Amino acid sequence: MLHMKDLDLKNKRVFIRLDLNVPLNKGKIISSERIDRALPTIKLALKKNAKIIIASHLGRPTEGQYDKKFSLFPIFIYLKKKLIGVNITFIKKYLKGIDIDSHQIVVLENVRFNLGETTNNIDLSKKYANLCDIFVMDAFATAHRIESSTYGICDFVKQSCIGPLLYSEIKILKSILNKSKHPIVTIIGGAKISTKFKLLSSLLKITDTMLLGGGIANTFISMFHPVGKSLYEINFKNKAKILYKTKKIFLPIDSRVSTSYSINSIATIKSVSNILPNEEILDIGNETIKKYKKIIKQAKTILWNGPMGVFEFPNFRKGTEEIAKSIANSTAFSVAGGGDTIAVIDLFNIYNKISYISTGGGAFLEFIEHKTLPILEKFKKQ
């Protein structure tokens, strides 16, 4: 595969697809990890005197509609502070063309505001390709998605290549896959099983034990007990049953619940078999924490993606904190990935205690599953 470092970028319009999808709270960046990991790529393009176009998505806005809370403007401001002395501008409307000079950076507004982005629309892919001479794919976290700015653009641009961050992620993950020691413990949190069902299925083939938390766990719990007004997916109960038959999945036995959902909500610890209709599960309970920590202690390899609950709320943080610190203190080789997971690592200051932190969530899980990604296969065929 062609690598960005090996190409002559001087005076070339270079469209760099990064993953700057960082968590925000009222326009303020909570974790800058993904942006910081992308800075070497930007600096390499500057060194090569390229005309730099930076593209990324942020969150999941309604496609085709501008929404200020999903604007990349706060990320642009952060980049401006990190790249002092560099001519860097922000553009909202860019599909009809951009005027750009060498050694200049143009940050494009959220690509997901463009109609057709997530469906890999051909016309949109052509418009992206018309903006540049070279396309650099360096957004590992979205490398598993077949979208216009991550995949479709390759079919119409003059030249495309892999970026340094994507290359580094793949190289390290391949090494991990080839050297994984058993028992492998996989810890999965997050909101929905529907977005991770295929990944869970594949991970269960290589993992020895899977520990679940968050809304994903609620869907499994709902197979046996009512979960009140907790987040869960009733349409995936039957599929959850199939996965559960592997006997590798461990579920919470108690939870922190509340009758309201707010930062000031009071937590009550209850057995998962005793959730009332007006209560919702927002974190794992103390007995579950003990059970999970015991399993983690025996692991030789740990794959971690997602929090155990609503860690943003102080009263529902303990489960995520205890499991995160247990992973950090483990002697196992630990791999963590995903935006929320990185935010957790930052929050509890365990960055140096995780063996490898991937910028990707779904991408790193899918790479573990298939040992490749759609964009990599496309680059191989060039």
Short mmCIF file of C-alpha atoms in Angstrom, two decimals:
data_model
loop_
_atom_site.label_atom_id
_atom_site.label_comp_id
_atom_site.label_asym_id
_atom_site.label_seq_id
_atom_site.Cartn_x
_atom_site.Cartn_y
_atom_site.Cartn_z
CA MET A 1 0.00 0.00 0.00
CA LEU A 2 1.20 3.51 -0.79
CA HIS A 3 2.24 5.46 2.31
CA MET A 4 1.88 9.22 2.71
CA LYS A 5 5.50 9.59 3.84
CA ASP A 6 6.74 8.23 0.51
CA LEU A 7 4.80 10.65 -1.73
CA ASP A 8 5.81 14.05 -3.09
CA LEU A 9 3.15 16.39 -1.66
CA LYS A 10 4.76 19.70 -2.61
CA ASN A 11 2.11 22.16 -3.89
CA LYS A 12 -0.39 19.28 -4.07
CA ARG A 13 -3.92 19.58 -2.70
CA VAL A 14 -3.98 16.84 -0.07
CA PHE A 15 -7.31 15.74 1.41
CA ILE A 16 -6.54 14.12 4.78
CA ARG A 17 -9.41 12.18 6.33
CA LEU A 18 -8.75 12.19 10.07
CA ASP A 19 -10.81 11.05 13.01
CA LEU A 20 -11.38 14.15 15.13
CA ASN A 21 -14.58 12.76 16.64
CA VAL A 22 -13.81 13.75 20.23
CA PRO A 23 -16.27 13.98 23.14
CA LEU A 24 -17.60 17.50 23.73
CA ASN A 25 -19.55 19.08 26.58
CA LYS A 26 -21.17 22.42 25.77
CA GLY A 27 -18.63 23.03 23.02
CA LYS A 28 -15.62 22.15 25.21
CA ILE A 29 -13.37 19.21 24.36
CA ILE A 30 -13.42 16.56 27.12
CA SER A 31 -10.63 14.39 25.68
CA SER A 32 -8.20 15.62 23.00
CA GLU A 33 -6.48 12.23 22.55
CA ARG A 34 -7.69 11.61 18.99
CA ILE A 35 -6.71 15.11 17.86
CA ASP A 36 -3.29 14.84 19.47
CA ARG A 37 -2.66 11.49 17.78
CA ALA A 38 -3.47 13.11 14.41
CA LEU A 39 -1.07 16.05 14.83
CA PRO A 40 2.05 14.20 13.51
CA THR A 41 0.20 13.51 10.24
CA ILE A 42 -0.70 17.19 9.84
CA LYS A 43 2.86 18.25 10.65
CA LEU A 44 4.26 15.78 8.10
CA ALA A 45 2.02 17.32 5.42
CA LEU A 46 3.20 20.79 6.44
CA LYS A 47 6.83 19.67 6.21
CA LYS A 48 6.15 18.40 2.69
CA ASN A 49 4.68 21.81 1.70
CA ALA A 50 1.26 20.43 0.87
CA LYS A 51 -1.99 22.33 0.46
CA ILE A 52 -3.75 20.64 3.35
CA ILE A 53 -7.46 19.90 3.56
CA ILE A 54 -8.58 18.27 6.82
CA ALA A 55 -11.87 16.39 6.95
CA SER A 56 -13.58 14.55 9.77
CA HIS A 57 -16.98 13.68 11.16
CA LEU A 58 -18.23 14.49 14.66
CA GLY A 59 -21.05 12.56 16.31
CA ARG A 60 -24.18 11.45 14.51
CA PRO A 61 -26.06 14.53 13.28
CA THR A 62 -29.10 14.28 11.02
CA GLU A 63 -27.48 13.96 7.61
CA GLY A 64 -27.97 16.96 5.35
CA GLN A 65 -28.72 19.30 8.25
CA TYR A 66 -26.40 21.72 10.06
CA ASP A 67 -26.42 21.35 13.83
CA LYS A 68 -24.16 23.61 15.89
CA LYS A 69 -23.60 21.02 18.62
CA PHE A 70 -21.95 18.75 16.03
CA SER A 71 -19.81 21.47 14.46
CA LEU A 72 -16.07 20.88 14.09
CA PHE A 73 -15.41 24.52 14.99
CA PRO A 74 -14.18 23.71 18.56
CA ILE A 75 -11.74 21.20 17.05
CA PHE A 76 -10.56 23.87 14.59
CA ILE A 77 -9.90 26.24 17.53
CA TYR A 78 -7.91 23.51 19.30
CA LEU A 79 -5.82 22.85 16.18
CA LYS A 80 -5.17 26.55 15.79
CA LYS A 81 -3.71 26.66 19.32
CA LYS A 82 -1.57 23.59 18.65
CA LEU A 83 -0.30 24.80 15.26
CA ILE A 84 0.88 28.29 16.15
CA GLY A 85 2.13 30.31 13.20
CA VAL A 86 0.34 28.15 10.63
CA ASN A 87 -2.23 29.63 8.25
CA ILE A 88 -5.31 27.63 9.23
CA THR A 89 -8.91 28.41 8.31
CA PHE A 90 -12.35 26.85 8.80
CA ILE A 91 -14.83 26.39 5.95
CA LYS A 92 -18.52 25.51 6.23
CA LYS A 93 -19.35 25.27 2.53
CA TYR A 94 -16.71 23.60 0.42
CA LEU A 95 -18.25 21.08 -2.00
CA LYS A 96 -18.08 23.48 -4.96
CA GLY A 97 -14.34 24.10 -4.51
CA ILE A 98 -11.67 25.56 -2.23
CA ASP A 99 -8.93 28.16 -2.75
CA ILE A 100 -5.86 27.03 -0.86
CA ASP A 101 -2.12 27.83 -0.81
CA SER A 102 0.87 25.65 0.00
CA HIS A 103 1.61 25.29 3.69
CA GLN A 104 -1.97 26.31 4.43
CA ILE A 105 -4.54 24.21 6.29
CA VAL A 106 -8.26 24.27 5.61
CA VAL A 107 -10.47 22.47 8.14
CA LEU A 108 -13.78 21.39 6.63
CA GLU A 109 -17.04 21.41 8.55
CA ASN A 110 -18.41 18.04 9.71
CA VAL A 111 -18.63 15.74 6.66
CA ARG A 112 -21.78 14.17 8.10
CA PHE A 113 -23.64 17.42 7.45
CA ASN A 114 -23.36 16.43 3.77
CA LEU A 115 -26.25 14.42 2.38
CA GLY A 116 -25.03 10.99 1.26
CA GLU A 117 -21.90 10.80 3.43
CA THR A 118 -22.82 7.70 5.42
CA THR A 119 -24.37 5.92 2.40
CA ASN A 120 -21.20 6.36 0.32
CA ASN A 121 -23.03 8.48 -2.26
CA ILE A 122 -21.19 8.52 -5.62
CA ASP A 123 -21.85 12.19 -6.40
CA LEU A 124 -20.60 13.27 -2.98
CA SER A 125 -17.51 11.08 -3.33
CA LYS A 126 -16.76 12.78 -6.67
CA LYS A 127 -17.12 16.23 -5.08
CA TYR A 128 -14.60 15.31 -2.37
CA ALA A 129 -12.22 13.94 -5.03
CA ASN A 130 -12.50 17.17 -7.06
CA LEU A 131 -11.18 19.12 -4.06
CA CYS A 132 -7.80 17.42 -4.12
CA ASP A 133 -4.92 15.77 -5.97
CA ILE A 134 -4.14 13.19 -3.27
CA PHE A 135 -6.35 11.48 -0.70
CA VAL A 136 -4.80 10.36 2.59
CA MET A 137 -6.83 7.96 4.71
CA ASP A 138 -5.63 8.30 8.28
CA ALA A 139 -8.88 7.88 10.25
CA PHE A 140 -8.48 4.44 11.77
CA ALA A 141 -11.61 4.82 13.92
CA THR A 142 -13.78 5.06 10.77
CA ALA A 143 -11.75 2.69 8.58
CA HIS A 144 -14.43 0.01 8.98
CA ARG A 145 -17.12 2.28 7.48
CA ILE A 146 -17.86 2.42 3.77
CA GLU A 147 -18.64 6.15 3.51
CA SER A 148 -17.93 8.85 0.95
CA SER A 149 -15.07 10.56 2.82
CA THR A 150 -13.44 7.33 4.01
CA TYR A 151 -13.94 4.98 1.07
CA GLY A 152 -15.87 6.30 -1.94
CA ILE A 153 -13.46 9.16 -2.63
CA CYS A 154 -10.77 6.59 -3.54
CA ASP A 155 -12.64 5.63 -6.70
CA PHE A 156 -12.40 9.14 -8.17
CA VAL A 157 -9.27 10.80 -6.79
CA LYS A 158 -6.02 10.81 -8.83
CA GLN A 159 -4.01 9.15 -6.07
CA SER A 160 -4.75 7.79 -2.60
CA CYS A 161 -2.60 6.41 0.20
CA ILE A 162 -2.49 5.32 3.81
CA GLY A 163 -1.53 7.78 6.56
CA PRO A 164 0.99 7.28 9.40
CA LEU A 165 -1.58 6.83 12.19
CA LEU A 166 -3.62 4.25 10.30
CA TYR A 167 -0.41 2.42 9.36
CA SER A 168 0.76 2.41 12.98
CA GLU A 169 -2.60 1.15 14.29
CA ILE A 170 -2.70 -1.75 11.82
CA LYS A 171 0.92 -2.72 12.44
CA ILE A 172 0.46 -2.85 16.21
CA LEU A 173 -2.91 -4.63 16.10
CA LYS A 174 -1.50 -7.30 13.77
CA SER A 175 1.30 -7.86 16.25
CA ILE A 176 -1.22 -8.17 19.10
CA LEU A 177 -3.31 -10.71 17.19
CA ASN A 178 -0.29 -12.87 16.45
CA LYS A 179 0.92 -12.88 20.05
CA SER A 180 -2.30 -12.97 22.12
CA LYS A 181 -2.05 -15.22 25.15
CA HIS A 182 -4.98 -17.00 26.79
CA PRO A 183 -7.13 -16.53 28.75
CA ILE A 184 -8.43 -13.62 26.66
CA VAL A 185 -10.98 -11.50 28.53
CA THR A 186 -13.09 -9.10 26.48
CA ILE A 187 -14.87 -6.25 28.27
CA ILE A 188 -17.64 -4.58 26.29
CA GLY A 189 -19.79 -1.65 27.38
CA GLY A 190 -21.76 1.00 25.57
CA ALA A 191 -25.34 1.65 24.66
CA LYS A 192 -26.54 -0.70 21.94
CA ILE A 193 -26.08 -4.35 21.01
CA SER A 194 -27.45 -3.61 17.50
CA THR A 195 -24.31 -1.69 16.55
CA LYS A 196 -21.97 -4.39 17.91
CA PHE A 197 -23.86 -7.66 17.37
CA LYS A 198 -21.65 -8.99 14.55
CA LEU A 199 -18.53 -7.94 16.41
CA LEU A 200 -19.68 -9.66 19.60
CA SER A 201 -20.36 -12.81 17.57
CA SER A 202 -16.84 -12.82 16.14
CA LEU A 203 -15.13 -11.85 19.38
CA LEU A 204 -16.78 -14.76 21.13
CA LYS A 205 -14.86 -17.06 18.74
CA ILE A 206 -11.50 -15.85 20.04
CA THR A 207 -12.27 -14.75 23.60
CA ASP A 208 -12.47 -17.01 26.64
CA THR A 209 -14.69 -14.74 28.72
CA MET A 210 -16.78 -11.69 27.83
CA LEU A 211 -17.87 -9.20 30.50
CA LEU A 212 -20.75 -6.91 29.58
CA GLY A 213 -21.94 -3.56 30.92
CA GLY A 214 -24.06 -0.59 29.85
CA GLY A 215 -27.10 -0.79 27.60
CA ILE A 216 -25.65 -3.86 25.87
CA ALA A 217 -25.80 -5.78 29.15
CA ASN A 218 -29.38 -4.56 29.75
CA THR A 219 -30.57 -6.28 26.57
CA PHE A 220 -29.16 -9.58 27.86
CA ILE A 221 -30.55 -9.02 31.36
CA SER A 222 -34.01 -8.41 29.83
CA MET A 223 -34.01 -12.05 28.68
CA PHE A 224 -34.40 -13.08 32.34
CA HIS A 225 -35.76 -10.07 34.26
CA PRO A 226 -37.68 -6.82 33.67
CA VAL A 227 -35.28 -3.88 33.34
CA GLY A 228 -37.76 -1.07 34.07
CA LYS A 229 -37.11 1.99 31.92
CA SER A 230 -33.47 1.06 31.28
CA LEU A 231 -31.94 1.44 27.84
CA TYR A 232 -32.22 -1.91 26.03
CA GLU A 233 -33.20 -3.26 22.60
CA ILE A 234 -36.21 -5.54 22.67
CA ASN A 235 -35.76 -6.48 18.99
CA PHE A 236 -32.36 -8.02 19.76
CA LYS A 237 -33.40 -10.28 22.63
CA ASN A 238 -33.52 -13.39 20.44
CA LYS A 239 -30.10 -12.67 18.95
CA ALA A 240 -28.76 -12.03 22.45
CA LYS A 241 -30.02 -15.47 23.47
CA ILE A 242 -27.97 -17.05 20.67
CA LEU A 243 -24.80 -15.32 21.88
CA TYR A 244 -25.53 -16.20 25.49
CA LYS A 245 -25.61 -19.91 24.62
CA THR A 246 -21.83 -19.80 24.13
CA LYS A 247 -21.59 -19.72 27.96
CA LYS A 248 -18.74 -17.24 27.66
CA ILE A 249 -20.81 -14.15 28.52
CA PHE A 250 -20.95 -12.82 32.07
CA LEU A 251 -23.70 -10.36 32.99
CA PRO A 252 -24.15 -7.95 35.91
CA ILE A 253 -25.79 -9.53 38.95
CA ASP A 254 -26.51 -6.17 40.56
CA SER A 255 -26.80 -2.60 39.33
CA ARG A 256 -26.85 1.02 40.36
CA VAL A 257 -30.29 2.33 39.46
CA SER A 258 -32.27 5.55 39.66
CA THR A 259 -35.77 6.80 38.95
CA SER A 260 -34.34 9.82 37.10
CA TYR A 261 -31.60 10.44 34.55
CA SER A 262 -29.48 13.45 35.49
CA ILE A 263 -26.07 14.36 36.84
CA ASN A 264 -27.61 14.75 40.31
CA SER A 265 -29.52 11.44 40.32
CA ILE A 266 -29.11 9.34 43.46
CA ALA A 267 -27.86 5.77 43.03
CA THR A 268 -29.47 2.76 44.64
CA ILE A 269 -27.83 -0.66 44.38
CA LYS A 270 -30.25 -3.45 43.54
CA SER A 271 -30.19 -7.01 42.27
CA VAL A 272 -30.92 -7.17 38.53
CA SER A 273 -33.85 -9.44 39.39
CA ASN A 274 -35.51 -6.66 41.38
CA ILE A 275 -35.68 -3.63 39.04
CA LEU A 276 -38.95 -1.69 39.34
CA PRO A 277 -40.87 -0.27 36.34
CA ASN A 278 -39.89 3.32 37.20
CA GLU A 279 -36.17 2.54 37.65
CA GLU A 280 -33.34 2.45 35.13
CA ILE A 281 -29.96 0.76 35.27
CA LEU A 282 -27.13 3.31 35.03
CA ASP A 283 -24.10 1.37 36.28
CA ILE A 284 -23.01 -2.06 37.51
CA GLY A 285 -23.23 -2.80 41.25
CA ASN A 286 -20.62 -3.77 43.85
CA GLU A 287 -21.10 -7.55 43.60
CA THR A 288 -20.70 -7.38 39.83
CA ILE A 289 -17.54 -5.30 40.26
CA LYS A 290 -16.06 -8.00 42.55
CA LYS A 291 -17.02 -10.75 40.12
CA TYR A 292 -15.57 -8.94 37.08
CA LYS A 293 -12.35 -7.94 38.86
CA LYS A 294 -11.70 -11.56 39.81
CA ILE A 295 -12.00 -12.62 36.15
CA ILE A 296 -9.82 -9.72 34.95
CA LYS A 297 -7.10 -10.70 37.42
CA GLN A 298 -6.77 -14.11 35.73
CA ALA A 299 -6.49 -12.68 32.19
CA LYS A 300 -3.37 -12.83 30.03
CA THR A 301 -4.88 -10.62 27.28
CA ILE A 302 -7.60 -7.99 27.74
CA LEU A 303 -9.66 -6.35 25.00
CA TRP A 304 -11.63 -3.36 26.31
CA ASN A 305 -14.24 -1.28 24.53
CA GLY A 306 -16.80 0.88 26.31
CA PRO A 307 -17.79 2.01 29.83
CA MET A 308 -19.85 -0.01 32.32
CA GLY A 309 -22.42 2.74 32.79
CA VAL A 310 -23.09 6.48 32.69
CA PHE A 311 -19.63 7.40 33.94
CA GLU A 312 -20.29 11.07 33.17
CA PHE A 313 -22.55 11.15 36.26
CA PRO A 314 -20.47 10.97 39.50
CA ASN A 315 -22.96 8.70 41.28
CA PHE A 316 -22.81 6.17 38.42
CA ARG A 317 -19.07 6.22 37.83
CA LYS A 318 -17.87 3.57 40.28
CA GLY A 319 -18.40 0.54 38.03
CA THR A 320 -16.46 2.03 35.13
CA GLU A 321 -13.75 3.37 37.48
CA GLU A 322 -13.22 0.07 39.30
CA ILE A 323 -13.09 -1.99 36.11
CA ALA A 324 -10.81 0.55 34.39
CA LYS A 325 -8.37 0.52 37.32
CA SER A 326 -8.52 -3.27 37.48
CA ILE A 327 -7.50 -3.42 33.80
CA ALA A 328 -4.74 -0.86 34.45
CA ASN A 329 -3.36 -2.88 37.38
CA SER A 330 -3.53 -6.19 35.53
CA THR A 331 -0.35 -7.93 34.39
CA ALA A 332 -2.16 -8.90 31.16
CA PHE A 333 -1.49 -7.25 27.81
CA SER A 334 -4.36 -4.77 27.59
CA VAL A 335 -5.81 -3.21 24.45
CA ALA A 336 -8.36 -0.39 24.78
CA GLY A 337 -10.23 1.39 22.03
CA GLY A 338 -13.12 3.75 21.33
CA GLY A 339 -13.91 7.40 22.05
CA ASP A 340 -15.71 6.81 25.36
CA THR A 341 -13.03 4.36 26.45
CA ILE A 342 -10.32 6.96 25.81
CA ALA A 343 -12.36 9.51 27.80
CA VAL A 344 -12.47 7.03 30.70
CA ILE A 345 -8.70 6.48 30.48
CA ASP A 346 -8.17 10.25 30.63
CA LEU A 347 -10.63 10.71 33.50
CA PHE A 348 -8.93 8.17 35.73
CA ASN A 349 -5.40 9.01 34.59
CA ILE A 350 -4.44 5.45 33.64
CA TYR A 351 -3.03 6.27 30.20
CA ASN A 352 0.42 4.86 30.99
CA LYS A 353 -1.02 1.66 32.47
CA ILE A 354 -2.79 0.40 29.36
CA SER A 355 -0.52 -1.60 27.05
CA TYR A 356 -2.01 -0.19 23.85
CA ILE A 357 -4.69 2.44 23.28
CA SER A 358 -6.32 2.42 19.86
CA THR A 359 -8.02 5.53 18.49
CA GLY A 360 -10.73 3.26 17.08
CA GLY A 361 -13.63 1.47 18.74
CA GLY A 362 -15.62 -0.43 16.15
CA ALA A 363 -12.64 -0.43 13.78
CA PHE A 364 -10.29 -2.04 16.24
CA LEU A 365 -12.89 -4.67 17.12
CA GLU A 366 -13.62 -5.32 13.45
CA PHE A 367 -9.94 -5.60 12.63
CA ILE A 368 -9.59 -8.18 15.40
CA GLU A 369 -12.56 -9.99 13.83
CA HIS A 370 -11.50 -9.95 10.14
CA LYS A 371 -7.78 -9.11 10.35
CA THR A 372 -8.42 -6.47 7.68
CA LEU A 373 -10.71 -3.51 6.90
CA PRO A 374 -12.60 -2.49 3.72
CA ILE A 375 -10.35 0.49 2.95
CA LEU A 376 -7.21 -1.66 3.30
CA GLU A 377 -8.55 -4.12 0.76
CA LYS A 378 -9.25 -1.22 -1.63
CA PHE A 379 -5.71 0.15 -1.22
CA LYS A 380 -4.23 -3.31 -1.86
CA LYS A 381 -5.98 -3.45 -5.25
CA GLN A 382 -4.59 -0.11 -6.45
#
